[in-house]
Amino acid sequence: MMTFQCILCYTKNMLRFNENNEIITEETYRAILVGLQRKEDISYSMEELAGLSEAAGAEVLGKVIQVLERPNTATMIGKGKVEEVAKLAANMEADVVIFNDELTGMQLRNLEDAIGVRVIDRTILILDIFAARADSKEGKLQVELAQLKYRMPRLTGFGKSLSRQGGGIGTRGPGEKKLETDRRHIERRMEDIKDELSELRKTRTVQRARREKNGVPVVALVGYTNSGKSALMNRLLSITDKEEKSVTEKNMLFATLDAQSRSVKVDSSHQFILVDTVGIDSKLPHSLIEAFKATLEEVLYADLLLHVVDSAYEEHSFHIDVTDKVLAEIGAAAKDKIMVYNKIDL
């Protein structure tokens, strides 16, 4: 069995625990963010990367952006910019450099050799956050599957990365020893996970059939991460006197991952099941969308979608477009939908 190294995040510090739930050490991770800008402006994407980094427990020291027509196949950014990042990392005593774009195994290896500290990309960062916050068995399996799918073609690059440091951002999930085993063993583990997820999906299908038989409609909350879906769910529960059934809500990216279902009874003749789903991100890794399709399946079977939008964000139309794109990808584009413009007080 693959094991997860449990890490709890507290703002800028992270507590690391071993398998016996004993505290190993307390550390502060200092990060430099790097982005490659081609045609479109990436300032918002870099702001989002900073939010993700802080959500993972890192202190962002600075950002470096290079404008290039096409990525450098060996290092993503140009040679001169790599040297600039290396000096910046040394001068600011950074622990990790986080790239906004997905890196290949070769790029990871070359960048670490040149910069001298751990290098990760946005995908690893998101997977790391998911690994730390997945609570349910299904959620943990889905994250592990996504991690293995991502790391499989990058085993060479990851080998050095994981051997250099014993813990920290980007190392949660499958351990170094497991990644050093042959690909066939990893493939077998992936198949085992798929089988386990299939069994869990069967259980959910039975539960769904029971709901349909009882004629209880399902309403699913969808939207960009940190748009306020969980807060809205708790608000609906509070006005129906079900505060004790409230879900976790925090003002941060990907605060909740596992789909949460609650029964909401408006009056004696009006009742529905309310489902909170994982938030959408503009660069949500494809492997993660694939792995979480089982959870997102709840959206497919919903009678109504509440598309929650953070109206306080000036370019919220961008969030709407990204969410609609993911809904189309999972086959839920034609669902009946109500737009909910949240955070109007801000």
mmCIF file of C-alpha atoms in Angstrom:
data_model
loop_
_atom_site.group_PDB
_atom_site.id
_atom_site.type_symbol
_atom_site.label_atom_id
_atom_site.label_comp_id
_atom_site.label_asym_id
_atom_site.label_seq_id
_atom_site.Cartn_x
_atom_site.Cartn_y
_atom_site.Cartn_z
ATOM 1 C CA MET A 1 0.000 0.000 0.000
ATOM 2 C CA MET A 2 1.150 3.529 -0.776
ATOM 3 C CA THR A 3 1.259 5.730 2.316
ATOM 4 C CA PHE A 4 0.787 9.470 2.640
ATOM 5 C CA GLN A 5 3.060 11.573 4.790
ATOM 6 C CA CYS A 6 0.575 13.555 6.846
ATOM 7 C CA ILE A 7 1.187 17.314 6.923
ATOM 8 C CA LEU A 8 -1.022 19.924 8.544
ATOM 9 C CA CYS A 9 -0.768 23.499 7.321
ATOM 10 C CA TYR A 10 -0.993 26.532 9.589
ATOM 11 C CA THR A 11 -0.658 29.727 7.517
ATOM 12 C CA LYS A 12 3.065 29.932 6.829
ATOM 13 C CA ASN A 13 4.228 27.014 8.968
ATOM 14 C CA MET A 14 3.736 23.300 8.478
ATOM 15 C CA LEU A 15 3.792 20.532 11.049
ATOM 16 C CA ARG A 16 5.013 17.210 9.696
ATOM 17 C CA PHE A 17 3.896 13.933 11.240
ATOM 18 C CA ASN A 18 5.200 10.417 10.820
ATOM 19 C CA GLU A 19 3.066 7.309 10.324
ATOM 20 C CA ASN A 20 2.560 7.067 14.110
ATOM 21 C CA ASN A 21 1.134 10.603 14.143
ATOM 22 C CA GLU A 22 4.179 11.956 15.978
ATOM 23 C CA ILE A 23 5.449 15.453 15.226
ATOM 24 C CA ILE A 24 8.723 15.359 13.287
ATOM 25 C CA THR A 25 9.628 19.032 13.061
ATOM 26 C CA GLU A 26 8.274 22.485 12.466
ATOM 27 C CA GLU A 27 9.494 24.336 9.394
ATOM 28 C CA THR A 28 8.824 27.452 7.365
ATOM 29 C CA TYR A 29 9.082 27.042 3.601
ATOM 30 C CA ARG A 30 10.271 30.032 1.605
ATOM 31 C CA ALA A 31 9.323 30.102 -2.063
ATOM 32 C CA ILE A 32 10.165 31.984 -5.245
ATOM 33 C CA LEU A 33 7.548 31.851 -8.004
ATOM 34 C CA VAL A 34 8.485 31.685 -11.690
ATOM 35 C CA GLY A 35 6.161 32.264 -14.644
ATOM 36 C CA LEU A 36 6.544 32.129 -18.425
ATOM 37 C CA GLN A 37 4.504 34.700 -20.318
ATOM 38 C CA ARG A 38 3.886 34.100 -24.007
ATOM 39 C CA LYS A 39 0.972 36.051 -25.510
ATOM 40 C CA GLU A 40 -1.544 36.502 -22.701
ATOM 41 C CA ASP A 41 -0.852 38.412 -19.506
ATOM 42 C CA ILE A 42 -0.211 36.000 -16.597
ATOM 43 C CA SER A 43 -0.394 38.462 -13.681
ATOM 44 C CA TYR A 44 -3.627 36.915 -12.370
ATOM 45 C CA SER A 45 -2.292 33.397 -12.838
ATOM 46 C CA MET A 46 0.795 34.341 -10.815
ATOM 47 C CA GLU A 47 -1.379 35.854 -8.076
ATOM 48 C CA GLU A 48 -3.300 32.615 -7.974
ATOM 49 C CA LEU A 49 -0.025 30.662 -7.781
ATOM 50 C CA ALA A 50 0.930 32.792 -4.779
ATOM 51 C CA GLY A 51 -2.408 31.937 -3.144
ATOM 52 C CA LEU A 52 -1.851 28.241 -3.803
ATOM 53 C CA SER A 53 1.666 28.461 -2.347
ATOM 54 C CA GLU A 54 0.373 30.102 0.814
ATOM 55 C CA ALA A 55 -2.396 27.498 1.018
ATOM 56 C CA ALA A 56 0.351 24.846 0.996
ATOM 57 C CA GLY A 57 2.142 26.592 3.855
ATOM 58 C CA ALA A 58 4.833 28.535 1.980
ATOM 59 C CA GLU A 59 5.969 32.126 2.405
ATOM 60 C CA VAL A 60 6.281 33.759 -1.016
ATOM 61 C CA LEU A 61 9.517 35.749 -1.220
ATOM 62 C CA GLY A 62 9.187 37.023 -4.770
ATOM 63 C CA LYS A 63 8.052 36.435 -8.351
ATOM 64 C CA VAL A 64 10.052 36.161 -11.559
ATOM 65 C CA ILE A 65 8.345 36.403 -14.975
ATOM 66 C CA GLN A 66 10.015 35.877 -18.334
ATOM 67 C CA VAL A 67 8.450 36.791 -21.662
ATOM 68 C CA LEU A 68 9.251 34.180 -24.319
ATOM 69 C CA GLU A 69 7.571 33.093 -27.542
ATOM 70 C CA ARG A 70 8.012 29.407 -26.684
ATOM 71 C CA PRO A 71 9.255 27.445 -23.639
ATOM 72 C CA ASN A 72 12.872 26.313 -23.461
ATOM 73 C CA THR A 73 12.747 22.528 -23.853
ATOM 74 C CA ALA A 74 15.570 21.990 -21.359
ATOM 75 C CA THR A 75 14.667 24.464 -18.597
ATOM 76 C CA MET A 76 11.303 26.116 -19.516
ATOM 77 C CA ILE A 77 12.882 29.583 -19.125
ATOM 78 C CA GLY A 78 16.056 30.918 -20.744
ATOM 79 C CA LYS A 79 19.581 30.260 -19.472
ATOM 80 C CA GLY A 80 20.073 33.831 -18.254
ATOM 81 C CA LYS A 81 16.789 33.774 -16.352
ATOM 82 C CA VAL A 82 17.707 30.429 -14.743
ATOM 83 C CA GLU A 83 20.929 32.037 -13.457
ATOM 84 C CA GLU A 84 18.919 35.004 -12.166
ATOM 85 C CA VAL A 85 16.547 32.691 -10.273
ATOM 86 C CA ALA A 86 19.517 30.735 -8.841
ATOM 87 C CA LYS A 87 21.092 33.943 -7.476
ATOM 88 C CA LEU A 88 17.747 35.111 -6.110
ATOM 89 C CA ALA A 89 17.174 31.757 -4.383
ATOM 90 C CA ALA A 90 20.646 31.878 -2.828
ATOM 91 C CA ASN A 91 20.403 35.517 -1.709
ATOM 92 C CA MET A 92 16.907 35.112 -0.237
ATOM 93 C CA GLU A 93 17.632 31.650 1.206
ATOM 94 C CA ALA A 94 14.664 30.103 -0.584
ATOM 95 C CA ASP A 95 13.759 26.447 0.033
ATOM 96 C CA VAL A 96 11.734 25.891 -3.120
ATOM 97 C CA VAL A 97 11.169 27.414 -6.563
ATOM 98 C CA ILE A 98 7.639 26.974 -7.925
ATOM 99 C CA PHE A 99 6.952 27.210 -11.663
ATOM 100 C CA ASN A 100 3.556 28.300 -12.936
ATOM 101 C CA ASP A 101 3.687 25.856 -15.864
ATOM 102 C CA GLU A 102 3.953 22.073 -15.861
ATOM 103 C CA LEU A 103 7.536 20.816 -16.117
ATOM 104 C CA THR A 104 8.870 17.630 -17.686
ATOM 105 C CA GLY A 105 11.127 15.238 -15.772
ATOM 106 C CA MET A 106 14.158 16.534 -17.692
ATOM 107 C CA GLN A 107 13.269 20.152 -16.945
ATOM 108 C CA LEU A 108 12.848 19.366 -13.243
ATOM 109 C CA ARG A 109 16.263 17.695 -13.125
ATOM 110 C CA ASN A 110 18.043 20.433 -15.105
ATOM 111 C CA LEU A 111 16.493 23.244 -13.082
ATOM 112 C CA GLU A 112 17.364 21.645 -9.745
ATOM 113 C CA ASP A 113 20.951 21.121 -10.880
ATOM 114 C CA ALA A 114 21.211 24.775 -11.929
ATOM 115 C CA ILE A 115 19.297 26.438 -9.082
ATOM 116 C CA GLY A 116 20.382 24.187 -6.205
ATOM 117 C CA VAL A 117 17.053 23.966 -4.360
ATOM 118 C CA ARG A 118 13.892 21.891 -4.834
ATOM 119 C CA VAL A 119 11.943 22.825 -7.960
ATOM 120 C CA ILE A 120 8.269 21.986 -8.360
ATOM 121 C CA ASP A 121 5.496 23.137 -10.694
ATOM 122 C CA ARG A 122 1.905 24.280 -10.238
ATOM 123 C CA THR A 123 0.581 20.756 -10.800
ATOM 124 C CA ILE A 124 2.746 19.273 -8.032
ATOM 125 C CA LEU A 125 1.668 22.127 -5.767
ATOM 126 C CA ILE A 126 -2.049 21.496 -6.334
ATOM 127 C CA LEU A 127 -1.596 17.740 -5.898
ATOM 128 C CA ASP A 128 0.284 18.458 -2.667
ATOM 129 C CA ILE A 129 -2.582 20.589 -1.324
ATOM 130 C CA PHE A 130 -5.065 17.891 -2.284
ATOM 131 C CA ALA A 131 -2.951 15.208 -0.579
ATOM 132 C CA ALA A 132 -2.918 17.226 2.645
ATOM 133 C CA ARG A 133 -6.657 17.953 2.668
ATOM 134 C CA ALA A 134 -8.342 14.835 1.329
ATOM 135 C CA ASP A 135 -10.225 13.282 4.255
ATOM 136 C CA SER A 136 -12.371 10.530 2.792
ATOM 137 C CA LYS A 137 -11.038 7.204 1.560
ATOM 138 C CA GLU A 138 -12.223 8.030 -1.940
ATOM 139 C CA GLY A 139 -10.577 11.441 -1.891
ATOM 140 C CA LYS A 140 -7.238 10.001 -0.800
ATOM 141 C CA LEU A 141 -7.387 7.311 -3.473
ATOM 142 C CA GLN A 142 -8.243 9.875 -6.151
ATOM 143 C CA VAL A 143 -5.320 12.094 -5.145
ATOM 144 C CA GLU A 144 -2.901 9.163 -5.049
ATOM 145 C CA LEU A 145 -4.011 8.060 -8.516
ATOM 146 C CA ALA A 146 -3.515 11.591 -9.883
ATOM 147 C CA GLN A 147 -0.058 11.797 -8.284
ATOM 148 C CA LEU A 148 1.028 8.488 -9.754
ATOM 149 C CA LYS A 149 -0.269 9.418 -13.207
ATOM 150 C CA TYR A 150 1.677 12.663 -13.038
ATOM 151 C CA ARG A 151 4.881 11.182 -11.632
ATOM 152 C CA MET A 152 4.998 8.062 -13.784
ATOM 153 C CA PRO A 153 6.611 9.719 -16.841
ATOM 154 C CA ARG A 154 8.829 11.857 -14.570
ATOM 155 C CA LEU A 155 10.413 9.171 -12.372
ATOM 156 C CA THR A 156 13.927 10.177 -13.402
ATOM 157 C CA GLY A 157 13.393 13.826 -12.558
ATOM 158 C CA PHE A 158 11.582 13.084 -9.311
ATOM 159 C CA GLY A 159 14.207 10.617 -8.080
ATOM 160 C CA LYS A 160 16.740 13.330 -7.475
ATOM 161 C CA SER A 161 14.167 15.784 -6.187
ATOM 162 C CA LEU A 162 12.913 13.401 -3.517
ATOM 163 C CA SER A 163 16.357 12.170 -2.496
ATOM 164 C CA ARG A 164 17.592 15.713 -1.902
ATOM 165 C CA GLN A 165 15.046 16.627 0.766
ATOM 166 C CA GLY A 166 13.239 14.477 3.298
ATOM 167 C CA GLY A 167 10.019 16.472 3.416
ATOM 168 C CA GLY A 168 8.260 19.635 2.388
ATOM 169 C CA ILE A 169 6.030 21.000 -0.336
ATOM 170 C CA GLY A 170 5.771 18.658 -3.270
ATOM 171 C CA THR A 171 6.768 15.502 -1.411
ATOM 172 C CA ARG A 172 3.454 14.482 0.109
ATOM 173 C CA GLY A 173 2.104 11.289 -1.385
ATOM 174 C CA PRO A 174 4.009 8.293 -2.754
ATOM 175 C CA GLY A 175 7.423 8.079 -1.123
ATOM 176 C CA GLU A 176 10.848 7.909 -2.722
ATOM 177 C CA LYS A 177 11.246 4.144 -2.287
ATOM 178 C CA LYS A 178 7.958 3.487 -4.032
ATOM 179 C CA LEU A 179 8.888 5.749 -6.926
ATOM 180 C CA GLU A 180 12.188 3.918 -7.367
ATOM 181 C CA THR A 181 10.451 0.597 -7.974
ATOM 182 C CA ASP A 182 9.805 -0.505 -11.519
ATOM 183 C CA ARG A 183 7.004 0.966 -13.576
ATOM 184 C CA ARG A 184 5.052 -2.274 -13.638
ATOM 185 C CA HIS A 185 4.712 -2.199 -9.857
ATOM 186 C CA ILE A 186 3.406 1.387 -10.004
ATOM 187 C CA GLU A 187 1.028 0.444 -12.796
ATOM 188 C CA ARG A 188 -0.313 -2.395 -10.629
ATOM 189 C CA ARG A 189 -0.921 0.056 -7.798
ATOM 190 C CA MET A 190 -2.790 2.359 -10.193
ATOM 191 C CA GLU A 191 -4.976 -0.536 -11.292
ATOM 192 C CA ASP A 192 -5.666 -1.441 -7.648
ATOM 193 C CA ILE A 193 -6.754 2.145 -6.952
ATOM 194 C CA LYS A 194 -9.045 2.139 -9.996
ATOM 195 C CA ASP A 195 -10.644 -1.090 -8.754
ATOM 196 C CA GLU A 196 -11.203 0.392 -5.287
ATOM 197 C CA LEU A 197 -12.695 3.561 -6.793
ATOM 198 C CA SER A 198 -14.943 1.427 -8.969
ATOM 199 C CA GLU A 199 -16.326 -0.318 -5.865
ATOM 200 C CA LEU A 200 -16.942 3.017 -4.165
ATOM 201 C CA ARG A 201 -18.691 4.242 -7.322
ATOM 202 C CA LYS A 202 -21.022 1.227 -7.180
ATOM 203 C CA THR A 203 -21.951 2.121 -3.606
ATOM 204 C CA ARG A 204 -22.706 5.688 -4.667
ATOM 205 C CA THR A 205 -24.813 4.425 -7.572
ATOM 206 C CA VAL A 206 -26.949 2.420 -5.146
ATOM 207 C CA GLN A 207 -27.375 5.467 -2.925
ATOM 208 C CA ARG A 208 -28.281 7.586 -5.959
ATOM 209 C CA ALA A 209 -30.870 5.032 -7.105
ATOM 210 C CA ARG A 210 -32.444 5.134 -3.636
ATOM 211 C CA ARG A 211 -32.706 8.935 -3.816
ATOM 212 C CA GLU A 212 -34.268 8.795 -7.265
ATOM 213 C CA LYS A 213 -36.783 6.207 -6.051
ATOM 214 C CA ASN A 214 -37.776 8.498 -3.201
ATOM 215 C CA GLY A 215 -38.133 11.375 -5.659
ATOM 216 C CA VAL A 216 -35.750 13.707 -3.789
ATOM 217 C CA PRO A 217 -34.165 16.207 -6.215
ATOM 218 C CA VAL A 218 -30.424 16.937 -6.082
ATOM 219 C CA VAL A 219 -28.876 20.414 -6.240
ATOM 220 C CA ALA A 220 -25.102 20.658 -6.802
ATOM 221 C CA LEU A 221 -22.919 23.637 -5.951
ATOM 222 C CA VAL A 222 -20.263 24.281 -8.600
ATOM 223 C CA GLY A 223 -17.826 27.114 -9.202
ATOM 224 C CA TYR A 224 -14.285 28.403 -9.045
ATOM 225 C CA THR A 225 -12.225 27.588 -5.974
ATOM 226 C CA ASN A 226 -12.838 30.008 -3.068
ATOM 227 C CA SER A 227 -15.994 31.430 -4.647
ATOM 228 C CA GLY A 228 -17.917 30.628 -1.459
ATOM 229 C CA LYS A 229 -19.697 27.341 -2.229
ATOM 230 C CA SER A 230 -19.241 25.919 1.282
ATOM 231 C CA ALA A 231 -20.306 29.235 2.853
ATOM 232 C CA LEU A 232 -23.478 29.204 0.756
ATOM 233 C CA MET A 233 -24.159 25.611 1.751
ATOM 234 C CA ASN A 234 -23.851 26.547 5.425
ATOM 235 C CA ARG A 235 -26.135 29.543 4.894
ATOM 236 C CA LEU A 236 -28.830 27.322 3.369
ATOM 237 C CA LEU A 237 -28.422 24.878 6.254
ATOM 238 C CA SER A 238 -28.702 27.661 8.847
ATOM 239 C CA ILE A 239 -31.996 29.026 7.483
ATOM 240 C CA THR A 240 -33.415 25.502 7.670
ATOM 241 C CA ASP A 241 -32.185 25.053 11.268
ATOM 242 C CA LYS A 242 -29.469 22.536 10.404
ATOM 243 C CA GLU A 243 -26.357 24.423 11.559
ATOM 244 C CA GLU A 244 -25.049 21.234 13.197
ATOM 245 C CA LYS A 245 -24.685 19.767 9.698
ATOM 246 C CA SER A 246 -22.445 22.621 8.510
ATOM 247 C CA VAL A 247 -19.336 21.949 6.426
ATOM 248 C CA THR A 248 -15.831 23.407 6.716
ATOM 249 C CA GLU A 249 -15.494 26.852 5.158
ATOM 250 C CA LYS A 250 -12.285 28.897 4.912
ATOM 251 C CA ASN A 251 -11.178 31.885 2.873
ATOM 252 C CA MET A 252 -8.514 29.998 0.947
ATOM 253 C CA LEU A 253 -8.040 28.059 -2.278
ATOM 254 C CA PHE A 254 -9.199 24.426 -2.181
ATOM 255 C CA ALA A 255 -10.235 24.574 1.485
ATOM 256 C CA THR A 256 -12.493 21.544 0.954
ATOM 257 C CA LEU A 257 -12.082 18.647 -1.454
ATOM 258 C CA ASP A 258 -14.438 15.824 -0.636
ATOM 259 C CA ALA A 259 -17.989 16.101 -1.957
ATOM 260 C CA GLN A 260 -20.356 16.847 0.916
ATOM 261 C CA SER A 261 -24.080 15.994 0.767
ATOM 262 C CA ARG A 262 -26.765 17.415 3.069
ATOM 263 C CA SER A 263 -30.544 17.061 3.132
ATOM 264 C CA VAL A 264 -32.294 20.447 3.074
ATOM 265 C CA LYS A 265 -35.970 20.598 4.058
ATOM 266 C CA VAL A 266 -37.569 23.918 3.172
ATOM 267 C CA ASP A 267 -41.044 22.930 4.389
ATOM 268 C CA SER A 268 -43.211 19.833 4.715
ATOM 269 C CA SER A 269 -43.513 19.424 0.943
ATOM 270 C CA HIS A 270 -40.175 20.768 -0.326
ATOM 271 C CA GLN A 271 -36.941 18.894 0.276
ATOM 272 C CA PHE A 272 -33.729 18.384 -1.708
ATOM 273 C CA ILE A 273 -30.194 17.000 -1.402
ATOM 274 C CA LEU A 274 -27.527 19.716 -1.554
ATOM 275 C CA VAL A 275 -24.066 18.615 -2.778
ATOM 276 C CA ASP A 276 -20.885 20.685 -2.399
ATOM 277 C CA THR A 277 -18.212 19.820 -4.995
ATOM 278 C CA VAL A 278 -14.481 20.429 -5.395
ATOM 279 C CA GLY A 279 -13.570 23.906 -6.661
ATOM 280 C CA ILE A 280 -12.367 24.628 -10.192
ATOM 281 C CA ASP A 281 -8.988 26.171 -11.037
ATOM 282 C CA SER A 282 -7.803 27.754 -14.307
ATOM 283 C CA LYS A 283 -4.929 25.281 -14.502
ATOM 284 C CA LEU A 284 -6.468 22.285 -12.756
ATOM 285 C CA PRO A 285 -4.247 19.342 -13.778
ATOM 286 C CA HIS A 286 -5.900 17.033 -16.305
ATOM 287 C CA SER A 287 -4.814 14.030 -14.222
ATOM 288 C CA LEU A 288 -6.725 15.487 -11.281
ATOM 289 C CA ILE A 289 -9.877 16.099 -13.327
ATOM 290 C CA GLU A 290 -9.646 12.497 -14.524
ATOM 291 C CA ALA A 291 -9.116 11.158 -10.998
ATOM 292 C CA PHE A 292 -11.935 13.257 -9.525
ATOM 293 C CA LYS A 293 -14.454 12.403 -12.226
ATOM 294 C CA ALA A 294 -16.022 9.950 -9.783
ATOM 295 C CA THR A 295 -16.716 12.817 -7.369
ATOM 296 C CA LEU A 296 -17.674 15.230 -10.134
ATOM 297 C CA GLU A 297 -20.113 12.566 -11.308
ATOM 298 C CA GLU A 298 -22.509 13.922 -8.694
ATOM 299 C CA VAL A 299 -22.829 17.021 -10.885
ATOM 300 C CA LEU A 300 -23.947 14.867 -13.828
ATOM 301 C CA TYR A 301 -26.818 13.394 -11.841
ATOM 302 C CA ALA A 302 -27.941 16.669 -10.242
ATOM 303 C CA ASP A 303 -31.325 18.131 -11.187
ATOM 304 C CA LEU A 304 -30.045 21.683 -10.786
ATOM 305 C CA LEU A 305 -26.643 23.402 -10.577
ATOM 306 C CA LEU A 306 -25.979 26.470 -8.471
ATOM 307 C CA HIS A 307 -22.991 28.116 -10.199
ATOM 308 C CA VAL A 308 -21.398 30.193 -7.420
ATOM 309 C CA VAL A 309 -19.386 33.208 -8.608
ATOM 310 C CA ASP A 310 -17.054 35.458 -6.607
ATOM 311 C CA SER A 311 -18.523 38.784 -7.747
ATOM 312 C CA ALA A 312 -15.895 40.685 -5.707
ATOM 313 C CA TYR A 313 -13.252 39.583 -8.222
ATOM 314 C CA GLU A 314 -13.179 42.173 -11.022
ATOM 315 C CA GLU A 315 -12.646 39.607 -13.806
ATOM 316 C CA HIS A 316 -15.194 37.107 -12.510
ATOM 317 C CA SER A 317 -16.296 36.401 -16.091
ATOM 318 C CA PHE A 318 -12.971 34.547 -16.424
ATOM 319 C CA HIS A 319 -13.949 32.293 -13.492
ATOM 320 C CA ILE A 320 -17.318 31.640 -15.121
ATOM 321 C CA ASP A 321 -15.685 30.672 -18.423
ATOM 322 C CA VAL A 322 -13.210 28.294 -16.743
ATOM 323 C CA THR A 323 -15.980 26.610 -14.712
ATOM 324 C CA ASP A 324 -18.195 26.257 -17.793
ATOM 325 C CA LYS A 325 -15.283 24.677 -19.674
ATOM 326 C CA VAL A 326 -14.793 22.008 -16.978
ATOM 327 C CA LEU A 327 -18.559 21.367 -16.794
ATOM 328 C CA ALA A 328 -18.532 20.806 -20.557
ATOM 329 C CA GLU A 329 -15.557 18.454 -20.219
ATOM 330 C CA ILE A 330 -17.420 16.208 -17.775
ATOM 331 C CA GLY A 331 -20.643 16.353 -19.829
ATOM 332 C CA ALA A 332 -22.679 18.700 -17.598
ATOM 333 C CA ALA A 333 -22.833 21.769 -19.854
ATOM 334 C CA ALA A 334 -26.564 21.384 -20.621
ATOM 335 C CA LYS A 335 -27.662 21.130 -16.973
ATOM 336 C CA ASP A 336 -30.257 23.566 -15.633
ATOM 337 C CA LYS A 337 -28.334 26.238 -13.811
ATOM 338 C CA ILE A 338 -28.827 29.246 -11.547
ATOM 339 C CA MET A 339 -26.008 31.785 -11.340
ATOM 340 C CA VAL A 340 -25.301 32.836 -7.752
ATOM 341 C CA TYR A 341 -23.248 36.030 -7.490
ATOM 342 C CA ASN A 342 -21.593 35.733 -4.088
ATOM 343 C CA LYS A 343 -19.503 38.119 -1.910
ATOM 344 C CA ILE A 344 -21.542 41.110 -3.100
ATOM 345 C CA ASP A 345 -20.748 42.778 0.250
ATOM 346 C CA LEU A 346 -17.111 43.006 -0.806
#
